Coordinates of C-alpha atoms and ligand atoms in Angstrom, one line a residue:
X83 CA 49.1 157.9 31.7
X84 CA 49.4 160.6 29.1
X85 CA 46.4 161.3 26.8
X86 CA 48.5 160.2 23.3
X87 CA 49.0 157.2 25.6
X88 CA 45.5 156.2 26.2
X89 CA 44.5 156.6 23.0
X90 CA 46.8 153.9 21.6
X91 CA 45.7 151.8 24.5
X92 CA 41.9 151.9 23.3
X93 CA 43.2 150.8 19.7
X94 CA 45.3 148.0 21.4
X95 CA 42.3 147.0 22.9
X96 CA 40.2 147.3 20.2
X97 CA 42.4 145.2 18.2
X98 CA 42.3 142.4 21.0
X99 CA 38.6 143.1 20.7
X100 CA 37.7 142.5 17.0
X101 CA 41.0 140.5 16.5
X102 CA 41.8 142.0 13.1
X103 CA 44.7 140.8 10.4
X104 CA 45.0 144.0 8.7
X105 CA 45.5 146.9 10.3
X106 CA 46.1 150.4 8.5
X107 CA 47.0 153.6 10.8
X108 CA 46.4 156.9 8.9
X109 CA 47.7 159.9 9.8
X110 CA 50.5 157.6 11.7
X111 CA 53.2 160.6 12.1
X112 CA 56.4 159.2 14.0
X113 CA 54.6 155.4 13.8
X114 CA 54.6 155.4 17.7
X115 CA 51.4 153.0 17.2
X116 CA 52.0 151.0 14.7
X117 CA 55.5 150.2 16.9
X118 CA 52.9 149.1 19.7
X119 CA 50.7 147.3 17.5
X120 CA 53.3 145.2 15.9
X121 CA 53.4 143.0 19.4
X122 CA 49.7 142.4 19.0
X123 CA 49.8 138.6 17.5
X124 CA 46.8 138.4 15.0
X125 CA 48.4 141.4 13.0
X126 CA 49.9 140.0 9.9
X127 CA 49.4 143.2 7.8
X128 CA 50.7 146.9 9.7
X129 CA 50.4 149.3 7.3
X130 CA 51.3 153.2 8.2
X131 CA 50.2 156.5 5.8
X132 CA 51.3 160.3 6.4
X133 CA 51.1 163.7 3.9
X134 CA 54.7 164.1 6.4
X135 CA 57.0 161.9 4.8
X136 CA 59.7 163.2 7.2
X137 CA 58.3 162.9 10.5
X138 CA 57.7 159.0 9.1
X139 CA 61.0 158.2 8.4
X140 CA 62.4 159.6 11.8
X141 CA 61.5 156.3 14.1
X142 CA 60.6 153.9 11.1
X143 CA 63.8 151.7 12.0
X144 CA 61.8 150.8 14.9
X145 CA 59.4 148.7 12.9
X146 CA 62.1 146.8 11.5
X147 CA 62.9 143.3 12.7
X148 CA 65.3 142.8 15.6
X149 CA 68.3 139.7 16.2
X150 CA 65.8 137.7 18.0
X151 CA 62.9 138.0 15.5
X152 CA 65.3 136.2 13.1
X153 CA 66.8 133.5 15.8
X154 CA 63.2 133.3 17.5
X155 CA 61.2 133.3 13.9
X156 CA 57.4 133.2 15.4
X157 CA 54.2 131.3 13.8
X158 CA 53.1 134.0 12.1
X159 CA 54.2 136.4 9.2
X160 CA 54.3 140.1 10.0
X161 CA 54.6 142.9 7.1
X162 CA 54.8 146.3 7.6
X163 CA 54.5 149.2 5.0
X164 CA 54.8 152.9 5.4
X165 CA 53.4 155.0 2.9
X166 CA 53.2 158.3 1.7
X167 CA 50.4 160.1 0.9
X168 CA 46.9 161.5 1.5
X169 CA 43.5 160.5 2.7
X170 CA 42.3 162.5 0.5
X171 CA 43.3 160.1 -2.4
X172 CA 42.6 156.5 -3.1
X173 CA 45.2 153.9 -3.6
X174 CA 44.6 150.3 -4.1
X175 CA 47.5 149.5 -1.3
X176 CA 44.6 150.3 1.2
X177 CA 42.3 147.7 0.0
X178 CA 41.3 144.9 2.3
X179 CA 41.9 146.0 5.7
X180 CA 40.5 145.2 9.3
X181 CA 40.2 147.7 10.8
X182 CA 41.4 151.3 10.0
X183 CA 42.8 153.8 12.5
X184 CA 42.8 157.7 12.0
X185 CA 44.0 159.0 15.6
X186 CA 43.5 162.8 16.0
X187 CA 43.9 163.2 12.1
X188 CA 40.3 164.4 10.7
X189 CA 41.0 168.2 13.0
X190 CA 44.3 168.5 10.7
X191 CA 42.6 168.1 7.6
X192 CA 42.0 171.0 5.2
X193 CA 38.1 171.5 4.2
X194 CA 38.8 170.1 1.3
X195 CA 40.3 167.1 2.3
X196 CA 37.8 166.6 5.3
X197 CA 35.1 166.2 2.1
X198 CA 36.9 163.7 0.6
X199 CA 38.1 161.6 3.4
X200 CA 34.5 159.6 3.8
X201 CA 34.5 158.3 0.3
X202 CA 38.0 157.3 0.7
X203 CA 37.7 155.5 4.1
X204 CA 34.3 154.4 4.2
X205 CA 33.6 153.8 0.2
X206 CA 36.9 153.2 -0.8
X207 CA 39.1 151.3 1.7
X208 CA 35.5 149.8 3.6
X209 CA 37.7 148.1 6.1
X210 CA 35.0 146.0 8.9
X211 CA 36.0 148.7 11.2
X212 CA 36.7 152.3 11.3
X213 CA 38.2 154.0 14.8
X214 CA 38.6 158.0 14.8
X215 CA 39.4 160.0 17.2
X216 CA 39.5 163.8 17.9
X217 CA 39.3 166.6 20.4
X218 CA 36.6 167.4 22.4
X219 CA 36.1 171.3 22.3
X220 CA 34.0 171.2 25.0
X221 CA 36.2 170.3 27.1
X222 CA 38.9 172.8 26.1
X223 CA 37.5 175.4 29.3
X224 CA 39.3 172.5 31.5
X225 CA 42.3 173.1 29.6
X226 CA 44.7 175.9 31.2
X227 CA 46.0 178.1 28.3
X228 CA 43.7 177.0 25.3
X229 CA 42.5 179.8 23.3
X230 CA 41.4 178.8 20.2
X231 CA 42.4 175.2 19.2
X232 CA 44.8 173.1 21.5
X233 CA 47.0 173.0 18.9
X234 CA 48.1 175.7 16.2
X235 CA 48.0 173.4 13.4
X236 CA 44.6 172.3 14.1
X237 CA 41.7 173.6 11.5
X238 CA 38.7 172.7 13.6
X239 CA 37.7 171.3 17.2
X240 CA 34.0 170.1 17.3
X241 CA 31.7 170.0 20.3
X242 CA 30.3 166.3 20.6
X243 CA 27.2 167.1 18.6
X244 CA 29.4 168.5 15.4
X245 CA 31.3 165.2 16.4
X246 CA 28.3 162.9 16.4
X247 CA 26.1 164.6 13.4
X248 CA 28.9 164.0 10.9
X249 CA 29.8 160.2 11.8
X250 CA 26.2 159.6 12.2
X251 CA 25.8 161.1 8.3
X252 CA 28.9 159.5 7.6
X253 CA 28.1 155.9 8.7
X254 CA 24.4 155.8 7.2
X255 CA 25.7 157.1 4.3
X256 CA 28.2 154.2 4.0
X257 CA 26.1 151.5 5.8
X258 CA 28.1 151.2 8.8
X259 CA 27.1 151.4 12.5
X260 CA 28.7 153.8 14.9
X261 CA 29.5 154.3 19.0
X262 CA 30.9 156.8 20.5
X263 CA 33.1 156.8 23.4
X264 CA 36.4 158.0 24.4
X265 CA 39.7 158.8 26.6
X266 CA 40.6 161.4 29.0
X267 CA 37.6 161.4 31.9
X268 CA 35.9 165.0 33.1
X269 CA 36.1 165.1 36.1
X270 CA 32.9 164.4 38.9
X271 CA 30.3 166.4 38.3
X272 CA 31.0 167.5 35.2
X273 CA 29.8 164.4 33.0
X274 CA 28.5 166.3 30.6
X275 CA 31.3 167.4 29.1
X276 CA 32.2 164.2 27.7
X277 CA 35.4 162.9 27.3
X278 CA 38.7 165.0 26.2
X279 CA 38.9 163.0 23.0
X280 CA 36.0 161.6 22.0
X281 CA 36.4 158.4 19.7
X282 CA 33.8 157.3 17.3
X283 CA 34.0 153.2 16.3
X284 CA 32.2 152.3 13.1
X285 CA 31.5 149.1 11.9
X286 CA 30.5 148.0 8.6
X287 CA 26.8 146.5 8.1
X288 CA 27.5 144.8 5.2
X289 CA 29.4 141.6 4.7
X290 CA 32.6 141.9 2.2
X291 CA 35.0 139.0 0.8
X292 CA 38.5 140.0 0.9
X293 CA 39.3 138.7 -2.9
X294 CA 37.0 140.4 -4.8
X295 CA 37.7 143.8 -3.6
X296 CA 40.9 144.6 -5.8
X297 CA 39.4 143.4 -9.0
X298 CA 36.1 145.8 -8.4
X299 CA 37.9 148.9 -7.6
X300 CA 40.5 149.5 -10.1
X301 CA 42.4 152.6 -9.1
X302 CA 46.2 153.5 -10.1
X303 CA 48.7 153.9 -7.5
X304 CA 49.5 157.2 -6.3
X305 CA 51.3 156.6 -2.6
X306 CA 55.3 156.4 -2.5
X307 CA 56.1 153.1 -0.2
X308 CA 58.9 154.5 1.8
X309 CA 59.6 151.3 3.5
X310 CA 58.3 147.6 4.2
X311 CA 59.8 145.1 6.4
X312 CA 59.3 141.3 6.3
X313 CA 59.3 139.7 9.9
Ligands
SAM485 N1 48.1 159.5 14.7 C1 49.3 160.1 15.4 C2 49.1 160.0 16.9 O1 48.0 159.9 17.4 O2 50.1 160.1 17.6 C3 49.6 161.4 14.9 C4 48.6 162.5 14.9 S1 49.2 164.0 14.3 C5 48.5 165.1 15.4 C6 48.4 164.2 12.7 C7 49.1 163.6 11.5 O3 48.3 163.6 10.4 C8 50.4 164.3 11.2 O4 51.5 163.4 11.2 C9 50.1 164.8 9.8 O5 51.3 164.8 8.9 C10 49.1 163.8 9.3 N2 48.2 164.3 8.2 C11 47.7 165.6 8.0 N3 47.0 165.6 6.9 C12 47.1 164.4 6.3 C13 46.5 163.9 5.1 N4 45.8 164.6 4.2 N5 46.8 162.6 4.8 C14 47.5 161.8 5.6 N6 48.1 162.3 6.8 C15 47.8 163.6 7.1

């Protein structure tokens, strides 16, 4: 299968892992995930966020409720909510979640934005787990036709030990735990490479109650729901 592919497969299979409520994809583009993940049964909270409010709305009719969702009502209760706005801002709509994706965002952030995005993700939101993803560069030689960055809109690709030093100062900075792994095999031989995305999975060392969150954090709200659906 395609790369884009895999990766939502290792998040499909993390969630059957960990078995998480809430689920927030950042960074969720055409919402091609959060349509997979809304078939994953423990989900009761799918909640989406992009800067691109555009590319959001072009396929978010797909996470609406279909005929038979209404005439075949299942156990559980499903919302979903797309929002716009940044990780580089807090919003209290982001508070309480599972686990938190960020699938080949962190390269598209702007310096200034890639400082702020721990605090908010890890400080801020402090879901149980954290899954990001991002290129390899290392593994860009076994690419035909990269120069620079695989993609043009890309403002860094680190080597896995840029990768690993900033989640490792990342995750003892906020008290989680972190493994790395990933999708996209090099081929025999050549294991030192690594993977052509490499994925780091953090997992928070402290416990947290879901109710007392909101009332600790008071923030104001600064993302623009662009759509919810009830199921
Ligand atoms: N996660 C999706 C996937 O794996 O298919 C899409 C990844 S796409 C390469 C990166 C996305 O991050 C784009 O949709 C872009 O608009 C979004 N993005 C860039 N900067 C952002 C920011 N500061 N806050 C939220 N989303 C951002």
């Amino acid at each position: 299968p395609p790369l884009y592919k895999q990766r939502y497969q290792f998040v499909k299979d993390l969630v059957e892992k960990y078995k998480p409520k809430k689920v927030a994809d950042l960074g969720c583009a055409d919402c091609s995930l959060l349509w997979m993940l809304k078939f994953c049964s423990c989900i009761e909270v799918l909640a989406g966020l992009d800067i691109c409010a555009s590319i959001m709305k072009e396929k978010m009719h797909t996470l609406s409720p279909l005929p038979v969702d209404y005439l075949q009502p299942s156990e559980r209760s499903l919302t979903v909510t797309l929002h716009h706005g940044s990780v580089a801002h807090k919003d209290p709509c982001m508070l309480g979640f599972d686990l938190v994706t960020c699938i080949e965002l962190i390269e598209h952030l702007e310096e200034s934005e890639l400082k702020k995005f721990p605090e908010v993700v890890f400080g801020f939101m402090a879901p149980r787990i954290v899954a990001i993803s991002t290129p390899n560069s290392e593994f860009n030689t076994l690419l035909p036709g990269v120069k620079l960055y695989r993609h043009p809109d890309h403002k860094f690709e680190w080597s896995q030990a840029q990768f690993q030093s900033w989640a490792l100062e990342t995750a003892r900075c906020y008290d989680y735990s972190v493994e790395f792994t990933g999708v996209g095999h090099p081929p025999a031989g050549m294991e030192k490479i690594g993977f052509c995305t490499q994925i780091g999975v953090f997992v928070r060392k402290y416990p947290q109650t879901g109710e007392s969150i909101q009332s600790e954090k008071p923030t104001e709200a600064v993302y623009k729901t662009v759509f919810k659906a009830v199921y």
